[in-house]
Short mmCIF file of C-alpha atoms (C1' of nucleotides) in Angstrom, two decimals:
data_model
loop_
_atom_site.label_atom_id
_atom_site.label_comp_id
_atom_site.label_asym_id
_atom_site.label_seq_id
_atom_site.Cartn_x
_atom_site.Cartn_y
_atom_site.Cartn_z
CA MET A 49 34.99 44.11 18.72
CA THR A 50 31.97 42.84 20.62
CA ASP A 51 32.08 39.47 22.26
CA THR A 52 29.63 37.93 19.81
CA LYS A 53 31.49 39.12 16.73
CA GLN A 54 34.64 37.52 18.10
CA ARG A 55 32.84 34.32 19.05
CA LEU A 56 31.60 34.04 15.49
CA LEU A 57 35.14 34.38 14.19
CA ASP A 58 36.31 31.68 16.59
CA GLY A 59 33.36 29.50 15.67
CA THR A 60 34.24 29.82 12.01
CA LEU A 61 37.73 28.49 12.66
CA THR A 62 36.35 25.70 14.81
CA VAL A 63 34.01 24.52 12.07
CA LEU A 64 36.65 24.84 9.35
CA GLY A 65 39.00 22.77 11.46
CA ALA A 66 36.48 20.16 12.52
CA GLN A 67 34.45 19.72 9.37
CA GLY A 68 36.21 21.54 6.58
CA ILE A 69 34.77 23.94 4.08
CA THR A 70 31.95 21.52 3.20
CA GLY A 71 30.73 21.63 6.79
CA VAL A 72 30.54 25.42 6.89
CA SER A 73 27.12 27.04 7.21
CA ALA A 74 25.70 29.97 9.12
CA ARG A 75 24.00 27.48 11.40
CA SER A 76 27.03 25.28 12.06
CA ILE A 77 29.20 28.31 12.80
CA ALA A 78 26.61 29.85 15.10
CA ALA A 79 26.29 26.53 16.93
CA ALA A 80 30.05 26.32 17.39
CA ALA A 81 30.09 29.92 18.61
CA GLY A 82 27.18 29.29 20.97
CA VAL A 83 25.16 32.13 19.51
CA ASN A 84 22.04 32.55 17.46
CA GLN A 85 22.18 31.83 13.76
CA ALA A 86 20.66 35.16 12.76
CA LEU A 87 23.61 36.99 14.30
CA VAL A 88 25.85 35.85 11.48
CA PHE A 89 23.90 38.11 9.16
CA TYR A 90 23.40 40.90 11.66
CA HIS A 91 27.13 41.20 12.31
CA TYR A 92 28.63 40.24 8.98
CA GLY A 93 25.88 40.49 6.40
CA SER A 94 26.78 37.23 4.69
CA LEU A 95 28.67 34.01 5.20
CA ASP A 96 31.30 35.03 2.67
CA VAL A 97 32.19 38.13 4.63
CA LEU A 98 32.41 36.16 7.86
CA LEU A 99 34.65 33.55 6.26
CA ALA A 100 36.87 36.18 4.70
CA THR A 101 37.13 38.12 7.96
CA ALA A 102 37.91 35.01 9.98
CA CYS A 103 40.61 33.97 7.52
CA ARG A 104 42.21 37.41 7.51
CA GLU A 105 42.22 37.81 11.29
CA ALA A 106 43.35 34.27 12.01
CA THR A 107 46.22 34.53 9.58
CA ARG A 108 47.27 37.92 10.95
CA ASP A 109 47.33 36.42 14.45
CA ARG A 110 49.30 33.36 13.47
CA VAL A 111 51.82 35.33 11.44
CA ALA A 112 52.30 37.77 14.31
CA ALA A 113 52.72 34.89 16.75
CA TYR A 114 55.48 33.39 14.64
CA ALA A 115 57.22 36.59 13.56
CA GLU A 116 59.84 36.34 16.30
CA ARG A 117 60.66 32.76 15.49
CA PHE A 118 61.04 33.62 11.82
CA GLU A 119 63.41 36.43 12.73
CA ALA A 120 65.55 34.03 14.72
CA VAL A 121 65.88 31.55 11.86
CA SER A 122 69.47 31.28 10.67
CA SER A 123 69.44 28.27 8.35
CA LEU A 124 67.14 26.50 5.93
CA ARG A 125 66.83 23.59 8.31
CA GLU A 126 65.69 25.97 11.01
CA LEU A 127 63.13 27.45 8.64
CA LEU A 128 61.82 23.97 8.04
CA ARG A 129 61.88 23.37 11.79
CA VAL A 130 59.69 26.43 12.37
CA GLY A 131 57.36 25.19 9.65
CA ARG A 132 57.08 21.78 11.26
CA ASP A 133 56.48 23.28 14.70
CA LEU A 134 53.82 25.53 13.24
CA HIS A 135 52.27 22.54 11.54
CA ALA A 136 52.30 20.47 14.74
CA ALA A 137 50.94 23.30 16.87
CA GLU A 138 48.08 23.95 14.49
CA LEU A 139 47.31 20.24 14.38
CA ARG A 140 47.02 20.13 18.15
CA ALA A 141 44.90 23.28 18.26
CA GLY A 142 42.56 21.85 15.65
CA ASN A 143 43.16 24.91 13.50
CA VAL A 144 44.62 22.77 10.80
CA SER A 145 44.63 23.98 7.29
CA VAL A 146 42.18 26.84 7.64
CA LEU A 147 44.06 28.50 4.83
CA ALA A 148 43.96 25.31 2.80
CA GLN A 149 40.22 25.01 3.22
CA MET A 150 39.75 28.63 2.21
CA LEU A 151 42.02 28.09 -0.77
CA ALA A 152 39.85 25.23 -1.94
CA ALA A 153 36.73 27.32 -1.46
CA GLY A 154 38.24 30.30 -3.25
CA GLN A 155 39.27 28.63 -6.49
CA HIS A 156 36.74 30.54 -8.52
CA GLY A 157 37.17 34.17 -7.77
CA GLY A 158 35.19 36.39 -5.48
CA ARG A 159 35.84 37.69 -2.02
CA ILE A 160 37.14 34.40 -0.67
CA ALA A 161 39.76 34.15 -3.39
CA ASP A 162 41.00 37.70 -2.82
CA THR A 163 41.15 37.35 0.94
CA THR A 164 42.92 34.01 0.74
CA ALA A 165 45.50 35.41 -1.65
CA GLU A 166 46.15 38.28 0.76
CA ALA A 167 46.41 35.92 3.71
CA ILE A 168 48.93 33.74 1.93
CA GLN A 169 50.89 36.85 1.06
CA LEU A 170 51.33 37.54 4.77
CA TRP A 171 53.16 34.23 5.12
CA VAL A 172 55.04 34.77 1.88
CA ASP A 173 56.34 38.11 3.14
CA GLU A 174 57.72 36.47 6.28
CA ILE A 175 59.31 33.64 4.36
CA GLU A 176 60.77 36.06 1.85
CA LYS A 177 62.46 38.06 4.59
CA VAL A 178 64.03 34.89 5.95
CA LEU A 179 65.19 33.68 2.55
CA ASP A 180 66.62 37.10 1.74
CA ARG A 181 68.67 36.96 4.87
CA LEU A 182 69.75 33.33 4.55
CA LEU A 183 70.56 33.27 0.88
CA ALA A 184 72.13 36.69 0.46
CA ASP A 185 75.62 35.28 0.02
CA SER A 186 74.59 31.95 -1.38
CA PRO A 187 74.90 30.72 -4.96
CA VAL A 188 71.12 30.36 -4.81
CA ALA A 189 70.70 34.13 -4.83
CA GLU A 190 72.72 34.26 -8.04
CA ILE A 191 70.18 32.35 -10.01
CA ALA A 192 66.87 32.08 -8.17
CA ASP A 193 64.10 34.60 -7.75
CA ILE A 194 63.72 34.83 -3.97
CA PRO A 195 60.14 36.18 -3.90
CA GLY A 196 59.19 33.35 -6.24
CA LEU A 197 60.91 30.86 -3.98
CA ALA A 198 59.03 32.23 -0.98
CA ARG A 199 55.76 31.63 -2.81
CA ALA A 200 56.82 28.11 -3.68
CA VAL A 201 57.65 27.40 -0.05
CA ALA A 202 54.29 28.72 1.16
CA ALA A 203 52.32 26.81 -1.47
CA ALA A 204 54.24 23.61 -0.78
CA PHE A 205 53.59 23.93 2.92
CA ILE A 206 49.86 24.26 2.31
CA GLY A 207 49.97 21.20 0.08
CA VAL A 208 51.59 19.19 2.85
CA GLU A 209 48.97 20.42 5.32
CA LEU A 210 46.26 19.05 3.07
CA TYR A 211 48.13 15.83 2.48
CA GLU A 212 48.42 15.37 6.23
CA GLY A 213 44.62 15.23 6.44
CA VAL A 214 44.38 12.09 4.34
CA ASN A 215 47.76 10.51 5.03
CA PRO A 216 49.48 11.61 8.25
CA GLU A 217 52.31 9.09 7.96
CA GLY A 218 52.96 10.12 4.38
CA ALA A 219 53.08 13.79 5.31
CA ASP A 220 55.50 13.15 8.16
CA ARG A 221 57.70 11.17 5.86
CA ALA A 222 57.61 13.97 3.28
CA LEU A 223 58.67 16.54 5.85
CA ALA A 224 61.39 14.28 7.19
CA SER A 225 62.83 13.84 3.71
CA LEU A 226 62.91 17.60 3.22
CA ASP A 227 64.84 17.89 6.44
CA GLN A 228 67.36 15.41 5.12
CA LEU A 229 67.56 17.32 1.88
CA ALA A 230 68.20 20.54 3.73
CA VAL A 231 71.37 18.97 5.09
CA LEU A 232 72.64 18.69 1.56
CA VAL A 233 71.79 22.29 0.81
CA GLU A 234 73.64 23.43 3.89
CA VAL A 235 76.68 21.41 3.06
CA VAL A 236 76.78 22.97 -0.39
CA ASP A 237 76.24 26.35 1.14
CA GLU A 238 79.14 25.86 3.51
CA LEU A 239 81.63 25.00 0.83
CA GLY A 240 84.86 26.90 0.98
CA PRO A 241 85.34 30.03 -1.14
CA LEU A 242 87.24 28.09 -3.77
CA ALA A 243 84.57 25.46 -4.34
CA ARG A 244 81.97 28.15 -4.21
CA ARG A 245 83.68 30.15 -6.93
CA ALA A 246 83.84 27.03 -9.08
CA LEU A 247 80.15 26.47 -8.49
CA LYS A 248 79.27 29.99 -9.49
CA SER A 249 81.22 29.79 -12.69
CA ARG A 250 79.53 26.52 -13.58
CA ILE A 251 76.17 28.10 -12.90
CA LYS A 252 77.02 30.99 -15.16
CA LYS A 253 77.94 28.56 -17.89
CA VAL A 254 74.73 26.57 -17.60
CA THR A 255 72.39 29.54 -17.38
CA ARG A 256 74.09 31.61 -20.04
CA MET B 105 30.26 1.12 -18.33
CA THR B 106 26.98 2.54 -19.62
CA ASP B 107 26.91 5.92 -21.26
CA THR B 108 25.07 7.53 -18.38
CA LYS B 109 27.45 6.24 -15.73
CA GLN B 110 30.34 7.69 -17.69
CA ARG B 111 28.55 10.99 -18.27
CA LEU B 112 28.05 11.31 -14.54
CA LEU B 113 31.76 10.78 -13.95
CA ASP B 114 32.57 13.45 -16.54
CA GLY B 115 29.96 15.75 -15.06
CA THR B 116 31.52 15.37 -11.65
CA LEU B 117 34.89 16.52 -12.98
CA THR B 118 33.24 19.40 -14.81
CA VAL B 119 31.55 20.67 -11.66
CA LEU B 120 34.65 20.18 -9.52
CA GLY B 121 36.65 22.17 -12.05
CA ALA B 122 34.10 24.89 -12.60
CA GLN B 123 32.74 25.39 -9.11
CA GLY B 124 34.93 23.48 -6.73
CA ILE B 125 33.88 21.13 -3.96
CA THR B 126 31.43 23.68 -2.56
CA GLY B 127 29.52 23.66 -5.84
CA VAL B 128 29.12 19.90 -5.89
CA SER B 129 25.64 18.45 -5.55
CA ALA B 130 23.72 15.61 -7.17
CA ARG B 131 21.77 18.23 -9.08
CA SER B 132 24.72 20.27 -10.32
CA ILE B 133 26.52 17.13 -11.45
CA ALA B 134 23.46 15.73 -13.21
CA ALA B 135 22.96 19.07 -14.94
CA ALA B 136 26.57 19.11 -16.12
CA ALA B 137 26.18 15.53 -17.32
CA GLY B 138 22.89 16.32 -19.05
CA VAL B 139 21.04 13.56 -17.24
CA ASN B 140 18.37 13.30 -14.62
CA GLN B 141 19.27 14.00 -11.02
CA ALA B 142 17.82 10.73 -9.72
CA LEU B 143 20.32 8.77 -11.80
CA VAL B 144 23.12 9.75 -9.47
CA PHE B 145 21.54 7.57 -6.82
CA TYR B 146 20.41 4.83 -9.19
CA HIS B 147 23.94 4.35 -10.54
CA TYR B 148 26.12 5.21 -7.57
CA GLY B 149 23.93 5.06 -4.50
CA SER B 150 25.31 8.25 -3.00
CA LEU B 151 27.21 11.39 -3.86
CA ASP B 152 30.24 10.22 -1.90
CA VAL B 153 30.58 7.10 -3.99
CA LEU B 154 30.25 9.07 -7.21
CA LEU B 155 32.88 11.57 -6.09
CA ALA B 156 35.23 8.80 -4.99
CA THR B 157 34.76 6.89 -8.23
CA ALA B 158 35.28 9.98 -10.37
CA CYS B 159 38.45 10.87 -8.49
CA ARG B 160 39.85 7.37 -8.78
CA GLU B 161 39.09 7.00 -12.49
CA ALA B 162 40.24 10.47 -13.43
CA THR B 163 43.51 10.06 -11.61
CA ARG B 164 44.10 6.64 -13.16
CA ASP B 165 43.54 8.16 -16.60
CA ARG B 166 45.83 11.11 -16.03
CA VAL B 167 48.59 9.03 -14.53
CA ALA B 168 48.37 6.57 -17.43
CA ALA B 169 48.45 9.45 -19.92
CA TYR B 170 51.64 10.81 -18.41
CA ALA B 171 53.40 7.52 -17.66
CA GLU B 172 55.43 7.67 -20.88
CA ARG B 173 56.57 11.18 -20.24
CA PHE B 174 57.63 10.29 -16.73
CA GLU B 175 59.62 7.38 -18.08
CA ALA B 176 61.44 9.69 -20.46
CA VAL B 177 62.46 12.13 -17.74
CA SER B 178 66.22 12.23 -17.28
CA SER B 179 66.78 15.22 -15.01
CA LEU B 180 65.10 17.08 -12.19
CA ARG B 181 64.48 20.01 -14.48
CA GLU B 182 62.71 17.71 -16.89
CA LEU B 183 60.60 16.33 -14.06
CA LEU B 184 59.60 19.87 -13.22
CA ARG B 185 58.96 20.48 -16.91
CA VAL B 186 56.54 17.53 -17.03
CA GLY B 187 54.86 18.87 -13.92
CA ARG B 188 54.44 22.30 -15.46
CA ASP B 189 53.10 20.85 -18.70
CA LEU B 190 50.67 18.72 -16.72
CA HIS B 191 49.63 21.77 -14.76
CA ALA B 192 49.13 23.86 -17.91
CA ALA B 193 47.24 21.11 -19.74
CA GLU B 194 44.87 20.57 -16.82
CA LEU B 195 44.32 24.31 -16.57
CA ARG B 196 43.29 24.45 -20.21
CA ALA B 197 41.05 21.40 -19.88
CA GLY B 198 39.34 22.91 -16.86
CA ASN B 199 40.21 19.82 -14.87
CA VAL B 200 42.33 21.85 -12.53
CA SER B 201 42.91 20.65 -9.06
CA VAL B 202 40.29 17.91 -8.94
CA LEU B 203 42.61 16.16 -6.54
CA ALA B 204 43.06 19.34 -4.53
CA GLN B 205 39.33 19.81 -4.21
CA MET B 206 38.91 16.22 -3.10
CA LEU B 207 41.74 16.64 -0.64
CA ALA B 208 39.97 19.59 0.94
CA ALA B 209 36.74 17.63 1.08
CA GLY B 210 38.43 14.59 2.55
CA GLN B 211 40.15 16.20 5.51
CA HIS B 212 38.00 14.38 8.02
CA GLY B 213 38.11 10.74 7.19
CA GLY B 214 35.61 8.62 5.34
CA ARG B 215 35.49 7.32 1.84
CA ILE B 216 36.65 10.56 0.25
CA ALA B 217 39.77 10.66 2.39
CA ASP B 218 40.70 7.07 1.59
CA THR B 219 40.11 7.44 -2.12
CA THR B 220 42.06 10.68 -2.29
CA ALA B 221 44.98 9.16 -0.45
CA GLU B 222 45.00 6.27 -2.93
CA ALA B 223 44.78 8.64 -5.88
CA ILE B 224 47.71 10.69 -4.64
CA GLN B 225 49.64 7.49 -4.16
CA LEU B 226 49.32 6.80 -7.88
CA TRP B 227 51.20 10.03 -8.59
CA VAL B 228 53.66 9.38 -5.80
CA ASP B 229 54.51 5.99 -7.28
CA GLU B 230 55.33 7.58 -10.64
CA ILE B 231 57.41 10.32 -9.07
CA GLU B 232 59.21 7.83 -6.90
CA LYS B 233 60.23 5.76 -9.91
CA VAL B 234 61.65 8.87 -11.57
CA LEU B 235 63.51 9.99 -8.46
CA ASP B 236 64.90 6.51 -7.93
CA ARG B 237 66.29 6.57 -11.42
CA LEU B 238 67.61 10.14 -11.33
CA LEU B 239 69.12 10.15 -7.89
CA ALA B 240 70.57 6.65 -7.79
CA ASP B 241 74.15 7.90 -8.07
CA SER B 242 73.56 11.27 -6.49
CA PRO B 243 74.63 12.45 -3.04
CA VAL B 244 70.92 12.99 -2.45
CA ALA B 245 70.32 9.25 -2.33
CA GLU B 246 72.93 9.02 0.42
CA ILE B 247 70.92 11.04 2.84
CA ALA B 248 67.34 11.46 1.69
CA ASP B 249 64.42 9.06 1.85
CA ILE B 250 63.30 8.87 -1.78
CA PRO B 251 59.71 7.70 -1.13
CA GLY B 252 59.38 10.56 1.33
CA LEU B 253 60.76 12.97 -1.22
CA ALA B 254 58.25 11.71 -3.79
CA ARG B 255 55.44 12.45 -1.34
CA ALA B 256 56.82 15.91 -0.72
CA VAL B 257 56.94 16.60 -4.44
CA ALA B 258 53.35 15.46 -4.97
CA ALA B 259 52.03 17.45 -2.01
CA ALA B 260 53.94 20.55 -3.07
CA PHE B 261 52.56 20.27 -6.58
CA ILE B 262 49.01 20.13 -5.24
CA GLY B 263 49.70 23.17 -3.10
CA VAL B 264 50.84 25.10 -6.14
CA GLU B 265 47.73 24.00 -8.04
CA LEU B 266 45.59 25.50 -5.30
CA TYR B 267 47.69 28.64 -5.10
CA GLU B 268 47.26 29.09 -8.84
CA GLY B 269 43.50 29.40 -8.29
CA VAL B 270 43.83 32.55 -6.20
CA ASN B 271 47.08 33.97 -7.55
CA PRO B 272 48.07 32.80 -11.04
CA GLU B 273 51.02 35.17 -11.34
CA GLY B 274 52.32 34.11 -7.95
CA ALA B 275 52.07 30.45 -8.87
CA ASP B 276 53.91 30.98 -12.14
CA ARG B 277 56.62 32.83 -10.34
CA ALA B 278 56.89 30.04 -7.79
CA LEU B 279 57.31 27.43 -10.50
CA ALA B 280 59.82 29.55 -12.35
CA SER B 281 61.94 29.92 -9.24
CA LEU B 282 61.93 26.15 -8.75
CA ASP B 283 63.17 25.79 -12.28
CA GLN B 284 66.02 28.15 -11.50
CA LEU B 285 66.76 26.21 -8.35
CA ALA B 286 66.86 22.96 -10.30
CA VAL B 287 69.77 24.40 -12.25
CA LEU B 288 71.73 24.61 -9.04
CA VAL B 289 70.87 21.05 -8.13
CA GLU B 290 72.04 19.84 -11.51
CA VAL B 291 75.28 21.70 -11.28
CA VAL B 292 75.96 20.14 -7.93
CA ASP B 293 74.97 16.79 -9.30
CA GLU B 294 77.39 17.16 -12.19
CA LEU B 295 80.38 17.92 -10.06
CA GLY B 296 83.43 15.89 -10.82
CA PRO B 297 84.19 12.73 -8.82
CA LEU B 298 86.62 14.60 -6.62
CA ALA B 299 84.24 17.31 -5.54
CA ARG B 300 81.52 14.73 -5.14
CA ARG B 301 83.63 12.66 -2.81
CA ALA B 302 84.37 15.75 -0.75
CA LEU B 303 80.67 16.47 -0.61
CA LYS B 304 79.84 12.97 0.57
CA SER B 305 82.40 13.09 3.32
CA ARG B 306 81.06 16.43 4.50
CA ILE B 307 77.57 14.99 4.51
CA LYS B 308 78.73 12.06 6.59
CA LYS B 309 80.27 14.45 9.06
CA VAL B 310 77.15 16.57 9.40
CA THR B 311 74.69 13.72 9.66
CA ARG B 312 76.76 11.56 11.95
"C1'" DG C 237 17.34 2.57 -17.26
"C1'" DT C 238 15.17 6.76 -17.17
"C1'" DC C 239 11.68 9.76 -15.98
"C1'" DT C 240 8.37 12.67 -12.72
"C1'" DA C 241 7.05 13.67 -8.35
"C1'" DT C 242 7.69 14.31 -3.83
"C1'" DA C 243 8.95 13.55 1.09
"C1'" DG C 244 12.00 15.25 4.22
"C1'" DT C 245 15.90 18.12 5.57
"C1'" DA C 246 19.23 21.82 5.75
"C1'" DG C 247 20.61 26.23 4.75
"C1'" DG C 248 20.56 31.58 3.55
"C1'" DA C 249 18.40 35.39 4.73
"C1'" DT C 250 14.90 38.60 6.75
"C1'" DA C 251 11.07 40.52 9.87
"C1'" DG C 252 9.79 41.85 14.03
"C1'" DA C 253 9.39 41.16 19.16
"C1'" DC C 254 12.08 42.09 23.11
"C1'" DG D 133 22.17 43.28 20.17
"C1'" DT D 134 19.81 39.20 20.55
"C1'" DC D 135 16.03 36.34 20.13
"C1'" DT D 136 12.03 33.60 17.75
"C1'" DA D 137 9.73 32.68 13.83
"C1'" DT D 138 9.49 32.18 9.23
"C1'" DC D 139 10.06 32.31 4.06
"C1'" DC D 140 12.22 30.49 0.36
"C1'" DT D 141 15.41 27.97 -1.87
"C1'" DA D 142 18.29 24.01 -2.68
"C1'" DC D 143 19.54 19.63 -1.44
"C1'" DT D 144 19.46 14.23 -0.64
"C1'" DA D 145 17.06 10.41 -1.35
"C1'" DT D 146 13.23 7.47 -2.53
"C1'" DA D 147 8.77 5.82 -4.74
"C1'" DG D 148 6.57 4.63 -8.58
"C1'" DA D 149 5.15 5.37 -13.57
"C1'" DC D 150 6.92 4.33 -18.04
#
DNA sequence: GTCTATAGTAGGATAGAC
DNA sequence: GTCTATCCTACTATAGAC
């Protein structure tokens, strides 16, 4: 990967973070990268390809950077904790909501949509592994589709990232309330075997 | 409200739904509205104002249209049901994710950000009323900040709307898993007074 | 209120010198 | 690989006729 190609990828993330998808252009990206505008097309052929590549690489990097922390997660509250740390770190780095911006841009098919779906899947896979591990013995696993739950968690996280952009206090409050809720989930999950058996039988009755 | 002003508002929603925020321009909106491009500026002064107005009005309309259904909700599963119906109806109408598109566009302050925050608040207020009612006697109310929870629900819903755009099957699966999860919540919520008291005391212990 | 016309600007993309 | 220069298109916004 030549220096310029990489600078263009970095520049893409910079612009997405600083101005959002509406601020993206070959010129704005090249300016952020400190290179000539024509090089966007020389190296990537089109803006779409550059955007898609930047999204894919950035997501791969972030997922890899957080893989260890995901592996160490041993409760739902910790999973939320990792999510909040991730959120805070991205905020500081200015890389906020790159995925969210790409999602908005990719609502109508095409390369951007495909790439964004793949990028989200990288996160979903990580979350799914964690949920599999955490919920294996839980009543939750009896009734809920874990891969579906992982998708819900990823989508919800992206929604909060976007919400943060227009209402930081509201987003913090939302995350705090989820943390409080996670306490309840853990308490339920730590019920003794007797209560748990009662719970499972009730679940069976309701879902039958 | 003159006919043309209204047509421009409708046209704005059409373009946002069909092409997303990146497809928005005075020309594309005027074309969708079937009016002259210059009228955008005659009636609204700028694109930003038109976008903000359209978002505000559209959200007001949708919230008003669903107010009755929200009032009738008597369980978390029903709340989710209303959300899914809303989601499906907007999908069919092509009005999908107008709020999500505006959120993406409003990530960096300005009129769009303010208007979007206000629009989301309209949904949050409705959700909060429902949660207040549903969770009044629940252990959840003991520990969780209901307004915060309402914000989390609204943000998560928007995230799923966006996810739907790039992965419809994934989004459906996510919503289905939440429905399954809601069963668990209801079962817990319907525990007898004895079990509930035990739960509350455990919660006190954990949160102390 | 609505139209045409247009000034001025920004952006995608390419050609060709170096 | 990188640069300048440029073409062409699309956009915002305004002026002025009707």
